[in-house]
Short mmCIF file of C-alpha atoms in Angstrom, two decimals:
data_model
loop_
_atom_site.label_atom_id
_atom_site.label_comp_id
_atom_site.label_asym_id
_atom_site.label_seq_id
_atom_site.Cartn_x
_atom_site.Cartn_y
_atom_site.Cartn_z
CA MET R 1 8.86 -21.29 -4.82
CA SER R 2 9.10 -19.63 -8.14
CA GLY R 3 6.76 -17.10 -8.09
CA ILE R 4 3.59 -15.71 -6.33
CA PRO R 5 0.47 -17.12 -6.70
CA VAL R 6 -2.62 -16.10 -8.57
CA ILE R 7 -5.73 -16.48 -6.72
CA ASP R 8 -9.11 -15.84 -7.84
CA LEU R 9 -11.54 -14.10 -5.88
CA ALA R 10 -14.53 -14.79 -7.59
CA SER R 11 -15.67 -17.82 -5.65
CA ALA R 12 -15.42 -16.47 -2.43
CA ARG R 13 -17.45 -13.51 -3.93
CA GLY R 14 -20.41 -14.97 -5.37
CA GLY R 15 -20.24 -18.15 -3.56
CA GLY R 16 -21.20 -19.43 -0.39
CA ARG R 17 -18.88 -19.95 3.09
CA ALA R 18 -17.35 -22.65 1.58
CA GLY R 19 -16.05 -21.30 -1.33
CA ARG R 20 -14.46 -18.38 0.91
CA LEU R 21 -12.88 -20.76 3.05
CA ALA R 22 -11.30 -22.42 -0.05
CA VAL R 23 -10.29 -18.88 -1.34
CA ALA R 24 -8.96 -17.99 2.23
CA GLN R 25 -6.74 -21.37 2.59
CA ALA R 26 -4.93 -20.07 -0.62
CA ILE R 27 -4.34 -16.97 0.96
CA ASP R 28 -2.87 -18.35 4.14
CA ALA R 29 -0.36 -20.65 1.92
CA ALA R 30 0.82 -17.57 0.26
CA CYS R 31 0.90 -15.15 2.99
CA ARG R 32 2.96 -17.84 5.08
CA GLU R 33 5.32 -18.45 2.20
CA ILE R 34 5.91 -15.12 0.42
CA GLY R 35 3.76 -12.23 2.09
CA PHE R 36 2.44 -11.90 -1.59
CA PHE R 37 -0.45 -13.27 -3.69
CA ALA R 38 -1.95 -11.96 -7.14
CA ILE R 39 -5.76 -11.43 -7.36
CA THR R 40 -8.54 -11.97 -10.12
CA GLY R 41 -12.04 -11.84 -9.99
CA HIS R 42 -12.25 -8.64 -7.51
CA GLY R 43 -14.90 -7.10 -9.00
CA VAL R 44 -13.00 -3.65 -9.78
CA SER R 45 -13.87 -2.62 -13.25
CA ASP R 46 -11.01 -2.45 -15.87
CA ALA R 47 -12.74 0.89 -16.70
CA LEU R 48 -12.17 2.42 -13.46
CA VAL R 49 -8.40 1.56 -13.20
CA GLU R 50 -7.88 2.48 -16.54
CA HIS R 51 -9.34 5.80 -16.01
CA LEU R 52 -7.08 6.83 -12.98
CA ARG R 53 -4.20 5.40 -14.93
CA ARG R 54 -4.98 7.57 -17.55
CA CYS R 55 -5.41 10.54 -15.40
CA ALA R 56 -2.13 9.98 -13.51
CA HIS R 57 -0.05 9.11 -16.74
CA GLU R 58 -1.55 12.93 -17.81
CA PHE R 59 -0.31 14.11 -14.41
CA PHE R 60 3.03 13.18 -14.68
CA ALA R 61 3.79 14.50 -17.93
CA LEU R 62 2.75 17.84 -16.87
CA PRO R 63 5.67 20.03 -16.57
CA LEU R 64 7.43 20.01 -13.11
CA ALA R 65 6.29 23.91 -12.04
CA ASP R 66 2.72 22.45 -12.34
CA LYS R 67 3.27 19.45 -10.51
CA LEU R 68 4.56 21.48 -7.72
CA ALA R 69 1.69 23.75 -7.70
CA ALA R 70 0.10 20.61 -6.15
CA ARG R 71 2.50 19.54 -3.11
CA HIS R 72 1.48 20.21 0.12
CA PRO R 73 2.45 23.43 1.63
CA VAL R 74 3.71 21.74 4.77
CA PRO R 75 6.91 19.66 4.29
CA GLY R 76 6.44 16.11 5.08
CA THR R 77 2.82 15.93 5.07
CA ASN R 78 1.42 12.72 3.43
CA ARG R 79 -0.96 14.51 0.93
CA GLY R 80 -0.47 16.13 -2.98
CA TYR R 81 2.66 15.62 -4.93
CA HIS R 82 6.24 14.68 -3.73
CA PRO R 83 9.11 15.26 -6.82
CA VAL R 84 11.89 12.90 -7.60
CA GLY R 85 14.47 11.90 -4.64
CA GLY R 86 12.42 12.90 -1.59
CA GLU R 87 12.16 9.68 -0.35
CA THR R 88 14.70 6.55 0.73
CA LEU R 89 12.02 3.48 1.92
CA ALA R 90 14.44 1.59 3.17
CA THR R 91 15.18 3.83 6.10
CA ALA R 92 11.76 2.65 7.27
CA ASN R 93 13.71 -0.65 7.84
CA ASP R 94 16.78 1.09 9.34
CA GLY R 95 18.65 0.51 6.21
CA ALA R 96 20.84 2.74 3.97
CA ALA R 97 20.40 3.77 0.30
CA PRO R 98 20.26 6.90 -2.21
CA PRO R 99 17.28 8.61 -2.48
CA ASP R 100 14.46 6.82 -4.42
CA LEU R 101 14.21 7.33 -8.13
CA LYS R 102 10.56 7.89 -7.95
CA GLU R 103 7.95 10.86 -7.83
CA PHE R 104 4.39 10.22 -6.45
CA PHE R 105 1.15 11.82 -5.46
CA HIS R 106 -0.35 10.96 -2.11
CA VAL R 107 -4.37 10.61 -1.58
CA GLY R 108 -5.41 10.00 1.66
CA PRO R 109 -9.00 8.87 2.46
CA VAL R 110 -11.70 10.59 0.57
CA ASP R 111 -14.70 9.93 2.85
CA VAL R 112 -14.46 12.05 6.34
CA SER R 113 -17.38 12.84 8.19
CA GLY R 114 -17.57 15.43 11.15
CA ASP R 115 -17.81 12.45 13.40
CA ALA R 116 -15.69 12.82 16.58
CA TYR R 117 -13.25 10.20 15.42
CA TYR R 118 -12.19 12.24 12.60
CA THR R 119 -12.39 15.74 13.98
CA GLN R 120 -10.71 15.04 17.76
CA PRO R 121 -6.77 16.03 17.88
CA ARG R 122 -5.76 12.41 17.11
CA GLY R 123 -8.38 12.05 13.91
CA ARG R 124 -6.83 15.51 12.54
CA ARG R 125 -3.48 14.55 12.44
CA HIS R 126 -4.69 11.38 10.44
CA PHE R 127 -7.17 12.70 8.09
CA GLU R 128 -5.97 15.74 6.53
CA PRO R 129 -7.82 16.83 3.64
CA ASN R 130 -6.78 15.85 0.20
CA LEU R 131 -5.30 18.36 -2.24
CA TRP R 132 -6.00 17.87 -5.95
CA PRO R 133 -3.95 19.28 -8.64
CA ALA R 134 -5.73 21.90 -11.44
CA ALA R 135 -4.91 19.11 -13.94
CA PRO R 136 -6.13 16.77 -15.50
CA ALA R 137 -9.73 17.92 -14.78
CA GLY R 138 -10.74 14.28 -13.97
CA PHE R 139 -8.13 13.44 -11.61
CA ALA R 140 -9.85 13.74 -8.01
CA PRO R 141 -12.86 12.14 -9.41
CA ALA R 142 -11.03 9.17 -10.67
CA ALA R 143 -8.53 8.69 -7.97
CA THR R 144 -12.14 9.32 -5.35
CA ALA R 145 -14.08 6.32 -7.02
CA TYR R 146 -10.74 4.11 -6.93
CA TYR R 147 -10.17 4.69 -3.74
CA ARG R 148 -13.87 4.09 -2.69
CA ALA R 149 -13.44 0.65 -4.62
CA LEU R 150 -10.57 -0.31 -2.93
CA SER R 151 -11.68 0.54 0.72
CA GLY R 152 -14.04 -2.36 -0.03
CA LEU R 153 -12.14 -4.73 -1.77
CA VAL R 154 -10.16 -4.58 1.36
CA VAL R 155 -12.85 -5.08 4.00
CA PHE R 156 -13.23 -8.11 2.04
CA LEU R 157 -9.82 -9.53 1.74
CA MET R 158 -9.77 -8.61 5.31
CA ARG R 159 -12.95 -11.16 6.15
CA LEU R 160 -11.19 -14.08 4.14
CA ALA R 161 -8.18 -13.28 6.52
CA ALA R 162 -10.14 -13.67 9.55
CA LEU R 163 -11.23 -17.09 8.23
CA ALA R 164 -7.60 -18.10 7.27
CA LEU R 165 -6.96 -17.31 10.93
CA ASP R 166 -9.56 -19.23 12.57
CA THR R 167 -11.11 -15.94 13.81
CA ALA R 168 -14.60 -14.97 13.62
CA GLU R 169 -15.33 -13.74 9.89
CA GLY R 170 -15.92 -9.93 10.80
CA PHE R 171 -13.62 -9.62 13.66
CA PHE R 172 -11.62 -7.27 11.65
CA ASP R 173 -14.48 -4.88 10.34
CA ASP R 174 -14.48 -2.62 12.69
CA LYS R 175 -10.65 -2.01 13.00
CA VAL R 176 -10.23 -1.26 8.96
CA ASP R 177 -13.30 0.41 8.76
CA ARG R 178 -12.15 4.05 9.04
CA SER R 179 -8.35 3.34 7.86
CA VAL R 180 -5.83 6.12 8.08
CA GLY R 181 -4.54 4.27 4.90
CA THR R 182 -3.50 6.07 1.82
CA MET R 183 -2.86 5.48 -1.89
CA ARG R 184 -0.12 6.48 -3.69
CA LEU R 185 0.14 6.90 -7.43
CA ASN R 186 3.92 6.30 -7.97
CA TYR R 187 5.57 7.41 -11.24
CA TYR R 188 9.24 6.12 -11.99
CA PRO R 189 10.48 8.30 -14.43
CA ALA R 190 12.93 7.23 -17.55
CA GLN R 191 16.60 7.17 -16.35
CA ALA R 192 18.29 9.70 -18.36
CA VAL R 193 21.50 9.40 -16.44
CA PRO R 194 22.80 6.33 -14.55
CA PRO R 195 21.65 5.58 -10.68
CA GLU R 196 24.18 6.08 -8.19
CA PRO R 197 25.42 2.83 -7.01
CA GLY R 198 22.90 1.31 -5.04
CA GLN R 199 20.13 3.45 -6.05
CA LEU R 200 17.09 2.07 -7.42
CA ARG R 201 13.56 3.05 -8.21
CA ALA R 202 12.32 1.93 -4.85
CA SER R 203 14.81 0.76 -1.94
CA ALA R 204 13.89 -2.43 -0.14
CA HIS R 205 11.10 -2.08 2.83
CA THR R 206 8.49 -3.61 4.24
CA ASP R 207 4.56 -2.12 4.24
CA TYR R 208 3.56 -0.88 7.43
CA GLY R 209 -0.21 -1.92 7.93
CA GLY R 210 -2.47 -4.45 6.69
CA PHE R 211 -3.03 -5.48 3.21
CA THR R 212 -1.63 -3.68 0.40
CA ILE R 213 -3.02 -3.97 -3.15
CA LEU R 214 -0.86 -2.76 -6.07
CA SER R 215 -1.98 -1.86 -9.85
CA GLY R 216 1.26 -2.05 -11.56
CA GLU R 217 2.41 -1.85 -15.44
CA ASP R 218 4.29 -4.39 -16.95
CA VAL R 219 7.36 -2.88 -17.95
CA PRO R 220 10.78 -3.23 -17.32
CA GLY R 221 11.95 -2.22 -14.06
CA GLY R 222 9.50 -3.40 -11.94
CA LEU R 223 8.85 -5.03 -8.58
CA GLN R 224 10.93 -7.54 -6.69
CA VAL R 225 10.07 -9.62 -3.69
CA ARG R 226 12.67 -11.66 -1.53
CA THR R 227 11.95 -15.29 -1.02
CA ARG R 228 12.60 -16.89 2.52
CA ASP R 229 16.38 -18.49 0.89
CA GLN R 230 17.47 -14.92 0.26
CA ARG R 231 16.77 -14.85 -3.52
CA TRP R 232 15.06 -11.12 -5.31
CA ILE R 233 12.33 -12.71 -7.61
CA ASP R 234 10.38 -10.68 -10.24
CA VAL R 235 6.62 -9.97 -9.62
CA PRO R 236 4.57 -9.73 -12.48
CA THR R 237 2.42 -7.19 -12.52
CA SER R 238 -1.06 -5.93 -14.49
CA PRO R 239 -2.98 -2.96 -14.21
CA THR R 240 -6.39 -4.83 -13.63
CA THR R 241 -4.29 -8.17 -11.65
CA PHE R 242 -3.76 -7.16 -8.56
CA VAL R 243 -0.78 -7.67 -6.83
CA VAL R 244 -1.52 -8.02 -2.60
CA ASN R 245 0.87 -8.39 0.00
CA ILE R 246 0.68 -7.89 3.95
CA GLY R 247 2.40 -5.30 6.03
CA ASP R 248 3.98 -5.13 9.53
CA LEU R 249 0.71 -4.54 11.58
CA LEU R 250 -0.98 -7.69 9.87
CA MET R 251 2.40 -9.99 10.68
CA ARG R 252 2.06 -8.98 14.33
CA TRP R 253 -1.78 -9.69 14.14
CA THR R 254 -1.19 -13.40 12.80
CA ASN R 255 1.67 -13.75 15.36
CA ASP R 256 4.43 -14.16 12.69
CA ARG R 257 2.00 -16.68 11.04
CA TRP R 258 2.04 -14.55 7.77
CA LEU R 259 5.27 -12.28 6.34
CA SER R 260 5.30 -8.86 6.21
CA ASN R 261 8.42 -9.21 3.61
CA LEU R 262 10.86 -7.05 1.93
CA HIS R 263 10.22 -5.64 -1.50
CA ARG R 264 11.57 -3.27 -3.95
CA VAL R 265 11.17 -1.70 -7.54
CA VAL R 266 14.43 -2.18 -9.58
CA ASN R 267 15.78 0.08 -12.36
CA PRO R 268 15.02 -0.82 -16.07
CA PRO R 269 17.71 -1.54 -18.20
CA THR R 270 20.25 1.14 -19.35
CA THR R 271 19.60 0.71 -22.98
CA GLY R 272 16.90 0.61 -25.32
CA ALA R 273 13.29 1.44 -25.22
CA ALA R 274 13.19 -1.05 -22.19
CA SER R 275 14.27 2.23 -20.26
CA ALA R 276 10.88 3.43 -20.07
CA ALA R 277 8.61 5.35 -17.43
CA ARG R 278 6.38 3.30 -15.45
CA LEU R 279 3.43 3.99 -13.06
CA SER R 280 1.93 2.07 -10.22
CA ILE R 281 -1.01 2.70 -7.86
CA ALA R 282 -0.41 1.15 -4.29
CA PHE R 283 -3.34 1.22 -2.29
CA PHE R 284 -2.33 0.94 1.58
CA ASN R 285 -5.09 -0.16 3.73
CA HIS R 286 -3.22 0.74 7.60
CA PRO R 287 -5.86 -0.15 10.68
CA ASN R 288 -7.62 2.65 12.11
CA TYR R 289 -5.73 4.54 14.26
CA ASP R 290 -7.18 3.85 17.71
CA ALA R 291 -6.91 -0.44 16.87
CA LEU R 292 -5.13 -2.06 19.07
CA ILE R 293 -2.92 -4.71 17.43
CA GLU R 294 -2.38 -7.92 19.73
CA CYS R 295 -1.49 -11.04 18.60
CA LEU R 296 -4.60 -13.17 17.66
CA PRO R 297 -5.36 -15.87 20.43
CA SER R 298 -5.80 -18.42 17.58
CA GLN R 299 -2.30 -17.98 16.71
CA GLY R 300 -0.44 -19.27 19.97
CA ALA R 301 1.33 -17.89 22.67
CA PRO R 302 1.91 -13.72 21.61
CA ARG R 303 5.50 -12.98 20.03
CA HIS R 304 4.79 -9.50 20.18
CA ALA R 305 3.66 -6.48 22.79
CA PRO R 306 0.19 -4.81 21.77
CA VAL R 307 0.83 -1.83 19.93
CA LEU R 308 -1.56 1.11 18.65
CA SER R 309 -1.84 1.40 14.88
CA GLY R 310 -1.70 4.98 14.58
CA GLU R 311 1.48 5.13 16.99
CA TYR R 312 2.87 2.30 14.55
CA ARG R 313 2.51 4.44 11.78
CA ASP R 314 4.22 7.48 13.19
CA LEU R 315 7.27 5.89 14.24
CA LYS R 316 7.65 4.16 10.52
CA TYR R 317 6.70 7.68 9.12
CA ALA R 318 9.17 9.46 11.02
CA LYS R 319 12.10 7.17 9.70
CA THR R 320 11.26 8.55 6.19
CA GLY R 321 10.33 11.85 6.51
CA PHE R 322 6.69 11.91 6.74
CA THR R 323 4.60 12.51 9.39
CA ALA R 324 0.97 12.25 10.57
CA ALA R 325 -1.02 14.72 8.64
CA ARG R 326 -1.30 17.86 11.09
CA ALA R 327 -4.37 19.39 12.99
CA GLY R 328 -5.89 21.81 10.39
#
């Protein structure tokens, strides 16, 4: 396979069941082969994407002291600002590497009610309030609008996934509608000094949950994914053609039919303008914390024991120094 496929969702979004089935089959082929695909026709407006990108660039351009003011007071909480070197993603897959060369801003679910699902002890661990920076002024509204748009897109993608897996189209609806996922605005600074041996912008890892949706920039030092013959290939990215990949729990749901694949973000060239900074916006849908992830009956004899979504994420977070959000 020379690259990842680009799938136009327009016929699935605007047509009938036949259109949805055709797109579902294309998603199935990509997820079985490499676990990554790109999407156009997704319905998220360019203006919405660009507004958040602009706010994110403004935030990361601030002095470090200003950014640290938006750091959560409880270490290991997946909200707010995190400076460069605070995480090594490879450790979630039991790998070893120097700290990743990125800083990021962590956003959690933006629509949380007084329902017991959110307020009981288990819920409070996953639904810590968001922490917003003082500047730029439009950051919180832009992130909130984007988060809502991507939440809706995930539900639609999961319906296509259900069709691809010979399951009722709405099977996943009540398992991802109150997701404990997050959104990360990842910023990879220009590298003024050479990285340590083996140090990358983001070390090789898999994602933990369901679908990840990425808005990236087409600059050197970007995303790579590993093929089944163990080669690393570049994944073309652009802000409004989203890259989608599956995480570990969706792989388990499919009984390993689909591949939760290793990926990484490599360093830019060491000279010239090509070593510029890079921004990416990663939206991680992690199923509802109480969703029991069991291999789908349509996919044969189960290869994995059932696992609760929230417990699985807690285990992965613990390996990278994060915790589920603390009770308030």
